[in-house]
mmCIF file of C-alpha atoms in Angstrom:
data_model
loop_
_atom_site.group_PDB
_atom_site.id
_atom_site.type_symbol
_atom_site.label_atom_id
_atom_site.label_comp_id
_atom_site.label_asym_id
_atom_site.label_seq_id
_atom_site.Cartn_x
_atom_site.Cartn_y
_atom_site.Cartn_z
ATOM 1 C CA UNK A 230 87.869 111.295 107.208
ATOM 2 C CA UNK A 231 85.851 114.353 106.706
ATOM 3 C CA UNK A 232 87.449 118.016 107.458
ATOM 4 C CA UNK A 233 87.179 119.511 110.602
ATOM 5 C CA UNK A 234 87.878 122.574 112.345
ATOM 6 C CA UNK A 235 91.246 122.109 114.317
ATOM 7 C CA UNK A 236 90.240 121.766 118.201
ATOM 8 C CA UNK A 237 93.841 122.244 119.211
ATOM 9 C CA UNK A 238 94.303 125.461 117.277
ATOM 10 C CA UNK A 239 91.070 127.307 118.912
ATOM 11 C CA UNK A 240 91.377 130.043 121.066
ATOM 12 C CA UNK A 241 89.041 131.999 123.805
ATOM 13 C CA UNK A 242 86.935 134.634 122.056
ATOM 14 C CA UNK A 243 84.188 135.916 124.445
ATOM 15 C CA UNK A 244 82.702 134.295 128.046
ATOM 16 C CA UNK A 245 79.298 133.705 129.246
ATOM 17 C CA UNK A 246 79.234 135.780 132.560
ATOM 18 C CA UNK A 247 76.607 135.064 135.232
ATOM 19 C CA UNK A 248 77.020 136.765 138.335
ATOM 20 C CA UNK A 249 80.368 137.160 138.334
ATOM 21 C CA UNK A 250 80.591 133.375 137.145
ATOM 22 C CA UNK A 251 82.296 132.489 133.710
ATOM 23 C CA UNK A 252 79.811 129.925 133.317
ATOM 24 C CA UNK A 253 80.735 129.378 129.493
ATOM 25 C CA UNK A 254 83.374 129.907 127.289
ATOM 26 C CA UNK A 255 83.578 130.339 123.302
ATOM 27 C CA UNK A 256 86.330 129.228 121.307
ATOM 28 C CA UNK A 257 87.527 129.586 118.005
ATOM 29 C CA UNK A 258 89.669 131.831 115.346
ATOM 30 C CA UNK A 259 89.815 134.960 114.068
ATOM 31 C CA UNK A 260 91.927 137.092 111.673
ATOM 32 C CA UNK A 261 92.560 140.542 111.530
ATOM 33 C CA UNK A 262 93.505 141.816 107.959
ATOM 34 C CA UNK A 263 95.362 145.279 107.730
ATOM 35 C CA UNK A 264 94.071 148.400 104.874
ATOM 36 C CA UNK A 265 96.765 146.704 102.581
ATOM 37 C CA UNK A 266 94.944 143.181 103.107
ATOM 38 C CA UNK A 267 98.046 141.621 104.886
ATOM 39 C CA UNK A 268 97.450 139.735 108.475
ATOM 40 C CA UNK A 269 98.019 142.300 111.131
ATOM 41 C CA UNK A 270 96.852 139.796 114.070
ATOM 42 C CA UNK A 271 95.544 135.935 113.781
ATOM 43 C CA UNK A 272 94.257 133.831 116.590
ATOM 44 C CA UNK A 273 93.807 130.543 116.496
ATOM 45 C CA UNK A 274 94.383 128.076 112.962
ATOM 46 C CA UNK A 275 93.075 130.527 110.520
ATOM 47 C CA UNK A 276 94.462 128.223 107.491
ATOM 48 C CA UNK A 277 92.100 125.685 108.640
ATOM 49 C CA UNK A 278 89.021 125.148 105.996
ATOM 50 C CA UNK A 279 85.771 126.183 107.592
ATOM 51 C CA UNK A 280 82.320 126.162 105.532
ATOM 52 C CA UNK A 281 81.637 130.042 105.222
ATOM 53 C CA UNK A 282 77.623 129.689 104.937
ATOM 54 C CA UNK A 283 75.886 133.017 104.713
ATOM 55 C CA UNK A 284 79.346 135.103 104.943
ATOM 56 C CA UNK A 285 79.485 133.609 101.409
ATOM 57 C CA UNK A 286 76.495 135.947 100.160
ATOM 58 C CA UNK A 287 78.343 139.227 98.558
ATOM 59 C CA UNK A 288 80.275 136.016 96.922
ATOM 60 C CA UNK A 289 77.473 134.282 95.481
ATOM 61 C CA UNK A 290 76.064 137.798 94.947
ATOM 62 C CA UNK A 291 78.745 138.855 92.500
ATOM 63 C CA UNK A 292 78.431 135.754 90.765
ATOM 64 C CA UNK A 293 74.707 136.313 90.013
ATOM 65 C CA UNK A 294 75.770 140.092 88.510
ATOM 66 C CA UNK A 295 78.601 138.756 86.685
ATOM 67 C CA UNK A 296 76.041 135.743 84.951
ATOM 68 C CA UNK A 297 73.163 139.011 83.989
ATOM 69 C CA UNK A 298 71.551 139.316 86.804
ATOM 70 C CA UNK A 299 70.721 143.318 86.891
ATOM 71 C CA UNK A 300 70.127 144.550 90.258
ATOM 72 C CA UNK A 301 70.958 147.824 92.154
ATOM 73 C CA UNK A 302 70.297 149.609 95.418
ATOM 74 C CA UNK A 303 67.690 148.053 98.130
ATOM 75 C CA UNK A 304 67.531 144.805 95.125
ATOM 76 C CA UNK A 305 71.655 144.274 95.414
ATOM 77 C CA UNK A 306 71.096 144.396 99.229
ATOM 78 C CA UNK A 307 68.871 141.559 98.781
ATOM 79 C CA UNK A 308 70.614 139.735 97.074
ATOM 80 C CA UNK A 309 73.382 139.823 99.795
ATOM 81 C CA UNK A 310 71.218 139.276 102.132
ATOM 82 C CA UNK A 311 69.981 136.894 105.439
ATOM 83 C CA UNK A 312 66.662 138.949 106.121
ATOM 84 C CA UNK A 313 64.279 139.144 107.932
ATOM 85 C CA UNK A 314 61.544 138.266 106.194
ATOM 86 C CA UNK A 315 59.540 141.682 106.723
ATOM 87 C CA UNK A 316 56.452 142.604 103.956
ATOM 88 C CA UNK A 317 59.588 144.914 103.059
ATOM 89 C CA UNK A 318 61.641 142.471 101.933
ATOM 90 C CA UNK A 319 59.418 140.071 100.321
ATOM 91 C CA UNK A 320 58.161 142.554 98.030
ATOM 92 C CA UNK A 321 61.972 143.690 97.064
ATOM 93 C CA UNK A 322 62.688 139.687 96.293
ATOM 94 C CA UNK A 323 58.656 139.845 94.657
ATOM 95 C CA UNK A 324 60.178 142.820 92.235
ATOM 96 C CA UNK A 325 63.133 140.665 91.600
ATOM 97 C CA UNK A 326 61.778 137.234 90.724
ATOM 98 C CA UNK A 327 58.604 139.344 88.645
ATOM 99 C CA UNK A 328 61.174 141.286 86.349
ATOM 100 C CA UNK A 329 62.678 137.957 85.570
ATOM 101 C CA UNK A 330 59.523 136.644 84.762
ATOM 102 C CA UNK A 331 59.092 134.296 87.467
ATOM 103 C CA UNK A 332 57.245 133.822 90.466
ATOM 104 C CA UNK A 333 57.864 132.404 94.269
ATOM 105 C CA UNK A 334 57.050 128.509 93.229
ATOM 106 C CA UNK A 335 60.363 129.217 91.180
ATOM 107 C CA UNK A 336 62.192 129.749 94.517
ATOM 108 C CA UNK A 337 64.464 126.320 95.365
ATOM 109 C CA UNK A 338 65.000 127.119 99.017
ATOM 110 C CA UNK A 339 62.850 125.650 101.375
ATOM 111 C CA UNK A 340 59.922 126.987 103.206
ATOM 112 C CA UNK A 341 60.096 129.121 106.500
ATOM 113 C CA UNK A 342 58.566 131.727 108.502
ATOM 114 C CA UNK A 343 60.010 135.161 108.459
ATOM 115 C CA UNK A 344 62.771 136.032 111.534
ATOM 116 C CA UNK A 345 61.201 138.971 112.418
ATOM 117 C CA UNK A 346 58.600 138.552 115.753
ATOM 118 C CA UNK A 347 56.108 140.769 114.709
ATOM 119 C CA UNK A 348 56.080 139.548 111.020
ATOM 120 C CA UNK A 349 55.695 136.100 112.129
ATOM 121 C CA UNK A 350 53.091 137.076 114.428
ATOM 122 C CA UNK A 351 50.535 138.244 111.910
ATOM 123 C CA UNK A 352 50.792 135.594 109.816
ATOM 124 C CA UNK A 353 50.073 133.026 112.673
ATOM 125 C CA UNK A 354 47.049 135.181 113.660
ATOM 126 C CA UNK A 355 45.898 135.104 109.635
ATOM 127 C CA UNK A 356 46.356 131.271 109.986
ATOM 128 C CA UNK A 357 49.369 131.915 107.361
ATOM 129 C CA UNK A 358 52.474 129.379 107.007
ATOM 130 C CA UNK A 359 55.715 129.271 105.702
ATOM 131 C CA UNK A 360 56.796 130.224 102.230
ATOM 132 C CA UNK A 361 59.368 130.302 100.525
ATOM 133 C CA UNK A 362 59.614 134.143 99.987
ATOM 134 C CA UNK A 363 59.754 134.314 103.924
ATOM 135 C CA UNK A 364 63.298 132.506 104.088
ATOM 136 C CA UNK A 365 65.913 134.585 104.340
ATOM 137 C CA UNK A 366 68.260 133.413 101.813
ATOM 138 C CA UNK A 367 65.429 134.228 99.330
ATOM 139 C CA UNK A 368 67.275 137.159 98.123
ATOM 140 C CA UNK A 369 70.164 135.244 96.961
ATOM 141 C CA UNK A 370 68.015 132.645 95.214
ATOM 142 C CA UNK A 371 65.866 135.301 93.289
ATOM 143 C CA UNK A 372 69.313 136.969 92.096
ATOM 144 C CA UNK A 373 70.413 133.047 91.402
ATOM 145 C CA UNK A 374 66.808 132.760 89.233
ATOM 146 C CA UNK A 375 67.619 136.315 87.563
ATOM 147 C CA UNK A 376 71.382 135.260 86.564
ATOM 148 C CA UNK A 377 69.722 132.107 84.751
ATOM 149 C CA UNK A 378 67.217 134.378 82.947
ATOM 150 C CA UNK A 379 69.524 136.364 81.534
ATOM 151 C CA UNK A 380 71.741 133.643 80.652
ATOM 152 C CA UNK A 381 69.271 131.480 79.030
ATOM 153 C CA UNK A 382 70.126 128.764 81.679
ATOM 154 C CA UNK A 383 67.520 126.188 83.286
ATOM 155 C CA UNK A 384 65.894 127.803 86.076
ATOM 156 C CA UNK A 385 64.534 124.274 87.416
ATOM 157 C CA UNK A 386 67.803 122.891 88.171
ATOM 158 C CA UNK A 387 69.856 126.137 89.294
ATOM 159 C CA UNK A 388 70.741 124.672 92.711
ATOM 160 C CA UNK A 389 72.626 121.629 91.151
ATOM 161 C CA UNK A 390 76.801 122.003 91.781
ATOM 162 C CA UNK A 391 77.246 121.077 88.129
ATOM 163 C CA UNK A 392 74.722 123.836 86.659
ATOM 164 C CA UNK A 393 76.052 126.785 85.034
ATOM 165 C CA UNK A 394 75.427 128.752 86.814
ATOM 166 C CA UNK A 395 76.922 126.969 90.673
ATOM 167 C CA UNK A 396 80.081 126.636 87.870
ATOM 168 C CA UNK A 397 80.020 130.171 86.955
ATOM 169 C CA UNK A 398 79.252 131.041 90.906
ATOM 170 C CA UNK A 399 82.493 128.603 91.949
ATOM 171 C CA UNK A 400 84.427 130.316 89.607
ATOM 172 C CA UNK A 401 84.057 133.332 90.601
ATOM 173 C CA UNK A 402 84.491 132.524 94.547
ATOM 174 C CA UNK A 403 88.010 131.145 93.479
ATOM 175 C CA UNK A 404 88.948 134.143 91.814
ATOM 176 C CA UNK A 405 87.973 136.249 94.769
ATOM 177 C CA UNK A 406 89.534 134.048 97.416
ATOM 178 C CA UNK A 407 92.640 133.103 95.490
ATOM 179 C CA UNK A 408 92.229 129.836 96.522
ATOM 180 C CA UNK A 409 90.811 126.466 95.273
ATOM 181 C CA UNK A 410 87.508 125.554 97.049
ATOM 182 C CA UNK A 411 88.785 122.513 99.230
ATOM 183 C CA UNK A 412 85.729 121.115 99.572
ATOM 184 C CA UNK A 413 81.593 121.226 98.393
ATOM 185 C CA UNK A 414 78.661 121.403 101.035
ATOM 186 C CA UNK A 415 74.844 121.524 100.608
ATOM 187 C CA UNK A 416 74.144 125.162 102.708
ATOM 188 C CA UNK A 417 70.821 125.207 104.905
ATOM 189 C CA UNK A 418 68.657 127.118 101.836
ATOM 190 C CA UNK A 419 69.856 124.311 99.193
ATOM 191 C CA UNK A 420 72.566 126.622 97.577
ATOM 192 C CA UNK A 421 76.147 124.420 97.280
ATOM 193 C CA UNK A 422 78.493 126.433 99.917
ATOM 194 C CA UNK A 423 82.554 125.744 99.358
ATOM 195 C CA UNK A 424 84.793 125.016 102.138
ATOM 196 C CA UNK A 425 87.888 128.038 102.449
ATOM 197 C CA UNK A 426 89.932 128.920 105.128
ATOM 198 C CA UNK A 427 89.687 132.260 107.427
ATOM 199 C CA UNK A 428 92.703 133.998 105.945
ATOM 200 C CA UNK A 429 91.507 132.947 101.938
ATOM 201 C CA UNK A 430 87.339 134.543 103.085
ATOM 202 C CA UNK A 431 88.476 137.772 105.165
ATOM 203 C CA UNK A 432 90.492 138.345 101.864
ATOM 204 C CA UNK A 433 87.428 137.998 99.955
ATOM 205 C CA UNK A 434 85.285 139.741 101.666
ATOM 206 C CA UNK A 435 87.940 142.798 102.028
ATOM 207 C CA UNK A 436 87.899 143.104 98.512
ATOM 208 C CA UNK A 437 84.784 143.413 97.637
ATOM 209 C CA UNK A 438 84.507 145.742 100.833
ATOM 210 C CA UNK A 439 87.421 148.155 99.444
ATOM 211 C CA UNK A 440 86.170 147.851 96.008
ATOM 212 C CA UNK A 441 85.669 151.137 93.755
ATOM 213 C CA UNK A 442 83.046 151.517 91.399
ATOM 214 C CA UNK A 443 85.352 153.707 89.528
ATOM 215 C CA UNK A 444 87.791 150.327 88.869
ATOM 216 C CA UNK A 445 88.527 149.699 85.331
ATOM 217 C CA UNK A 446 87.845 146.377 85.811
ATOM 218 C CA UNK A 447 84.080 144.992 85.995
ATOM 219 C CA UNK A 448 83.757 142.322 89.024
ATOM 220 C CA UNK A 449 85.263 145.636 91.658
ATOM 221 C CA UNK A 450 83.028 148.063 90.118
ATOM 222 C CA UNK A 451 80.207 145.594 90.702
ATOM 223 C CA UNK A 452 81.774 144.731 94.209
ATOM 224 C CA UNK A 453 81.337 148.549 94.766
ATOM 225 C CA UNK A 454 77.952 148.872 94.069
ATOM 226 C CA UNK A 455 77.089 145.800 96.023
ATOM 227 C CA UNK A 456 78.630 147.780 98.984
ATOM 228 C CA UNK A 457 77.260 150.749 98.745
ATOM 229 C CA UNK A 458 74.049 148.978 98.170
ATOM 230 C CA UNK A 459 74.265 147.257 101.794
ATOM 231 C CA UNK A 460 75.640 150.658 103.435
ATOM 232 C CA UNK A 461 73.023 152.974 101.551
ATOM 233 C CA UNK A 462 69.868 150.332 102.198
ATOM 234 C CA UNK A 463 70.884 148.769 105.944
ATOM 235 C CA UNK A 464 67.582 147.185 106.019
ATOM 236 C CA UNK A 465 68.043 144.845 103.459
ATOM 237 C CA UNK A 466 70.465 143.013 104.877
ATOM 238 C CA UNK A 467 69.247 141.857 108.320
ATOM 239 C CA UNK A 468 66.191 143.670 109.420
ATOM 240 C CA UNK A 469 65.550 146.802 111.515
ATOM 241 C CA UNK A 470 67.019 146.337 115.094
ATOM 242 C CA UNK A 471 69.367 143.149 114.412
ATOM 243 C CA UNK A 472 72.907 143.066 114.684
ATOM 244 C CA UNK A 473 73.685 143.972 111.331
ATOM 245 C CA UNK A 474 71.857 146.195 110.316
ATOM 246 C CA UNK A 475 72.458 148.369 113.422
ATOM 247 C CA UNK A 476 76.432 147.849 112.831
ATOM 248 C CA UNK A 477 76.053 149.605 109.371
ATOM 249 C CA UNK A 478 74.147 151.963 110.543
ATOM 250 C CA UNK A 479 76.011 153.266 113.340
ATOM 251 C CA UNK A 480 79.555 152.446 112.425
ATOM 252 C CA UNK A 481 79.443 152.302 108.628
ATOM 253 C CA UNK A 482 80.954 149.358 108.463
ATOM 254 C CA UNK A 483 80.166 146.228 105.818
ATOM 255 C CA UNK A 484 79.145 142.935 107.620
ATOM 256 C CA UNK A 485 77.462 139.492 107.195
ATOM 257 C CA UNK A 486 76.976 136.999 109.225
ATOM 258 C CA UNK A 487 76.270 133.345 108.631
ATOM 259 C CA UNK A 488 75.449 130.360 110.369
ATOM 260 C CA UNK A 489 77.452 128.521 112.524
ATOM 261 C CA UNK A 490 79.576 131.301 114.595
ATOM 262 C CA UNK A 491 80.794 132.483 110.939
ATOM 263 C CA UNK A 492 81.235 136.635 110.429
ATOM 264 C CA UNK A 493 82.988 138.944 108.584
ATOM 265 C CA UNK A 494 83.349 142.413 109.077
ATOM 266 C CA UNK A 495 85.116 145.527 106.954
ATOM 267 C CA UNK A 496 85.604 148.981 108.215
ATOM 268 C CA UNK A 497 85.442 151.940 106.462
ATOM 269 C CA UNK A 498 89.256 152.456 106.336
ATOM 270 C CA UNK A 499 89.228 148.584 104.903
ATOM 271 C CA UNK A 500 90.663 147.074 108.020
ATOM 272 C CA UNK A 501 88.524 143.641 108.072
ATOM 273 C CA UNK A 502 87.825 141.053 110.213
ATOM 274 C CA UNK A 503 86.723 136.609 109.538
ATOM 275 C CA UNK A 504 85.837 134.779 112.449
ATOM 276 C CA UNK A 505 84.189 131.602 113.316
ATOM 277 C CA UNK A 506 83.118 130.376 116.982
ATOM 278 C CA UNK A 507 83.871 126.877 117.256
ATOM 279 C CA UNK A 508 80.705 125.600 119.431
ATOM 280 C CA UNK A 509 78.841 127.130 115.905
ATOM 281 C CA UNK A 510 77.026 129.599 118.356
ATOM 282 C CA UNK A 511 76.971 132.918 116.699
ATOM 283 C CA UNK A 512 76.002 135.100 119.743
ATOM 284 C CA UNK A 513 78.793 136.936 120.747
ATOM 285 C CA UNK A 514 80.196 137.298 117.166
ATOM 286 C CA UNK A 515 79.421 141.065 115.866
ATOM 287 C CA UNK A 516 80.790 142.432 119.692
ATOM 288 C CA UNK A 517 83.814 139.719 118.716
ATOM 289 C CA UNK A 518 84.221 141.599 115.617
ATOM 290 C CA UNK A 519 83.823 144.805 116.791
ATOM 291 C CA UNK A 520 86.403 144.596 119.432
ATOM 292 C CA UNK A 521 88.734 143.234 117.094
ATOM 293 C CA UNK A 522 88.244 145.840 115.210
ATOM 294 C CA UNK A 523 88.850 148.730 118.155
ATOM 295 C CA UNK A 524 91.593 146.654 119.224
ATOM 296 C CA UNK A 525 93.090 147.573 115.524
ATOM 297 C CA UNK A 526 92.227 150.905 115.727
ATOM 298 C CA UNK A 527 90.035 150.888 112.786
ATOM 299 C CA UNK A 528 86.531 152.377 114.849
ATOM 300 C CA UNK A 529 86.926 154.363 117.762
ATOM 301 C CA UNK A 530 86.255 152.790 121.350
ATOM 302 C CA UNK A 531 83.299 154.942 122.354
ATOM 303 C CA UNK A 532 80.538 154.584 119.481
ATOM 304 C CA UNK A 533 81.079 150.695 119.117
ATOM 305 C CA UNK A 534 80.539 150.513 122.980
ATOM 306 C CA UNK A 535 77.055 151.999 122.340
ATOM 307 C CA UNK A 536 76.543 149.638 119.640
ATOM 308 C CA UNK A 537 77.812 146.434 121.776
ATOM 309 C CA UNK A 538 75.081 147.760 123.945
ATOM 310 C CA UNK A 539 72.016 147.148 122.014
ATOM 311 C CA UNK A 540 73.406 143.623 120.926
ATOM 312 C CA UNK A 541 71.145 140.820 122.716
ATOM 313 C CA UNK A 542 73.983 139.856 124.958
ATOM 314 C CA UNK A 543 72.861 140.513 128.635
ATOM 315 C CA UNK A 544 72.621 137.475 130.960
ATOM 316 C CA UNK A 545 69.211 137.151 132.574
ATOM 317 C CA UNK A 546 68.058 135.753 136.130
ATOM 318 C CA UNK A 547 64.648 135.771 137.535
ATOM 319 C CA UNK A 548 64.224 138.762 134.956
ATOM 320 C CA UNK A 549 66.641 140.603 135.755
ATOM 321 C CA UNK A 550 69.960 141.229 134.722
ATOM 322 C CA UNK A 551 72.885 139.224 136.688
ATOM 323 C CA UNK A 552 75.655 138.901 133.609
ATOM 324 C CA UNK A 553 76.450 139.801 129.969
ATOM 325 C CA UNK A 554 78.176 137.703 127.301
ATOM 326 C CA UNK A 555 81.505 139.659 126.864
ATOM 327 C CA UNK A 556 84.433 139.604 123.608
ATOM 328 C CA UNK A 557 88.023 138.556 125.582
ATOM 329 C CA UNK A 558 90.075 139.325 122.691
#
C-alpha cells in the first residue's frame, strides 16, 4: 500500500466564498511551532508523512553549500528558489552554472516557460520556447551542478538517488529534520524529494530560519546566510508581485512554498508555521499561514491584513467581485 495523507485526521483551513455561499472547502493540517521550536498549536495529523516538494529547497540548498557549492546573496536566493523565470533570474542561474564551468544543456530539469505573464509573453511573440533555464527549480539544479564541480562528482548523473551528491543531500535533510526520510519520490523538476512529516519539516525549516551566521558550527552559519540571502534579495525567490516575495517584503518573514498545498513560513521572532492543503490546491496557503501566524501573535493583525489583500484570492462573477477565498483557522 503506498502512504497517504490521513483523510480522517484533516481539518478545515480556509472556504471558497461566493456570494455569501461556502461553495468549497479546504482541508488539511497545520502546525504551529513556538520561538523555542516546541508545538504551540497542531491541527489535523501532523505526524503523518507528506512529500514536502519545493518547501524542501533551503534543504536541498544547504546540501549543495555543504558539498562546495559557493554561492551568496541574490545566487543563495536562487538556489532556494521556485522563480519566476524573469531575464533576472536566468541570468543569476546563467552566472551560476558559467562559474562552474557549465552551461544550460547541463541543466537535468525539464523544459518550461517562465511563470511570469509578461516574460512568457515576449518569448511567444519572438517565436521562443521552453528551456530549461526558464523552470523554476533551475536555481536549485545549477547549485546541485556547482556542488558536483567542486566535489569532483559526475555532473551527468547528479539527479540519480544513489549519486553523491542526492546521498550527501539526504544526509543532510536527516540531520536537519531529525528524522529518517520515510520514503523517496521523483519531485516535478527530476530532483529525488523525501517523504517527512509536518512536525519533523516546520522543525527544519525553523532552524535554518533562526539560524546565526555567528554559530560556531558551519551548516547554521550557512543556514544564516541562506536567510538573509532570501530576506535581503526577495526577488529571487518568487518573482516581483507573487505571494512570496511580497510576504518577505512586507512582513520580513522567511517562506517557501511548494507544490501540492505544501508551505512553510518563519517569523522574525522564529515562531514558524508547515502546512499542507489536502485537495493539493495551494491557493489559500500564504493567508493560511499568515493567520496562523497572527493567531500566535508572532505579526501584528493590521500589516498582514494588507498583505492578505494583494494575495489573488477574490472570488469573481461576471467580472466583478461576489466572494473571496478566506483562512478559518
Amino acid at each position: 500500500m503506498p502512504q497517504t495523507f490521513a483523510v480522517p485526521a484533516a481539518v478545515e483551513l480556509a472556504v471558497v466564498e461566493r456570494s455569501g455561499f461556502i461553495e468549497s472547502r479546504h482541508a488539511g493540517a497545520a502546525v504551529v511551532l513556538g520561538a523555542d521550536g516546541s508545538p504551540i498549536r497542531t491541527l489535523g495529523d501532523v505526524d503523518a508523512p507528506i512529500l514536502p516538494r519545493s518547501t524542501l529547497k533551503p534543504l536541498q540548498a544547504l546540501a549543495s553549500m555543504t558539498a562546495g557549492a559557493s554561492l551568496e546573496g541574490e545566487r543563495l536566493g536562487l538556489a532556494t528558489a521556485s522563480h519566476s523565470g524573469t531575464d533576472r533570474h536566468v541570468a543569476v542561474v546563467r552566472g551560476i552554472l558559467n562559474d562552474a564551468g557549465l552551461g544550460e544543456d547541463d541543466l537535468g530539469c525539464p523544459p518550461a516557460w517562465p511563470g511570469d505573464t509578461a516574460t512568457r509573453d515576449e518569448i511567444v511573440r519572438e517565436l521562443g520556447t521552453p528551456t530549461r533555464i526558464r523552470m523554476n527549480c533551475s536555481g536549485k539544479h545549477a547549485a546541485m551542478l556547482a556542488a558536483c564541480v567542486a566535489s569532483g562528482w559526475d555532473t551527468a548523473t547528479y539527479l540519480d538517488p544513489e549519486h553523491p551528491l542526492q546521498v550527501h543531500t539526504r544526509e543532510v535533510i536527516e540531520r536537519l529534520t531529525g528524522t529518517k526520510a520515510s520514503a523517496m519520490a521523483i519531485d516535478g523538476c527530476g530532483a529525488p524529494v523525501y517523504a517527512m512529516s509536518l512536525i519533523a519539516l516546520g522543525r527544519a525549516i525553523q532552524r535554518i530560519g533562526t539560524a546565526s551566521e555567528r554559530s560556531p558550527f558551519a551548516l547554521h552559519r550557512m543556514a544564516g546566510a541562506l536567510v538573509r540571502a532570501v530576506r535581503e534579495n526577495p526577488w529571487t525567490i518568487d518573482g516581483p508581485g507573487r505571494p512570496d516575495t511580497v510576504a518577505i517584503e512586507r512582513l520580513g518573514v522567511f517562506v517557501k512554498t511548494g507544490a501540492e498545498g505544501v508551505l512553510v513560513m518563519v517569523a522574525p521572532d522564529g515562531t514558524t508555521v508547515a502546512l499542507k492543503v489536502l485537495d493539493g490546491n495551494g491557493r489559500a496557503a500564504s493567508a493560511i499561514a499568515l493567520t496562523l501566524l497572527v493567531r500566535a501573535g508572532a505579526l501584528e493583525a493590521a500589516p498582514v491584513a494588507r498583505v492578505i489583500s494583494h494575495l489573488p484570492l477574490t472570488v469573481l462573477g461576471g467580472g466583478q467581485n461576489v466572494g473571496i477565498i478566506r483562512p478559518t483557522v
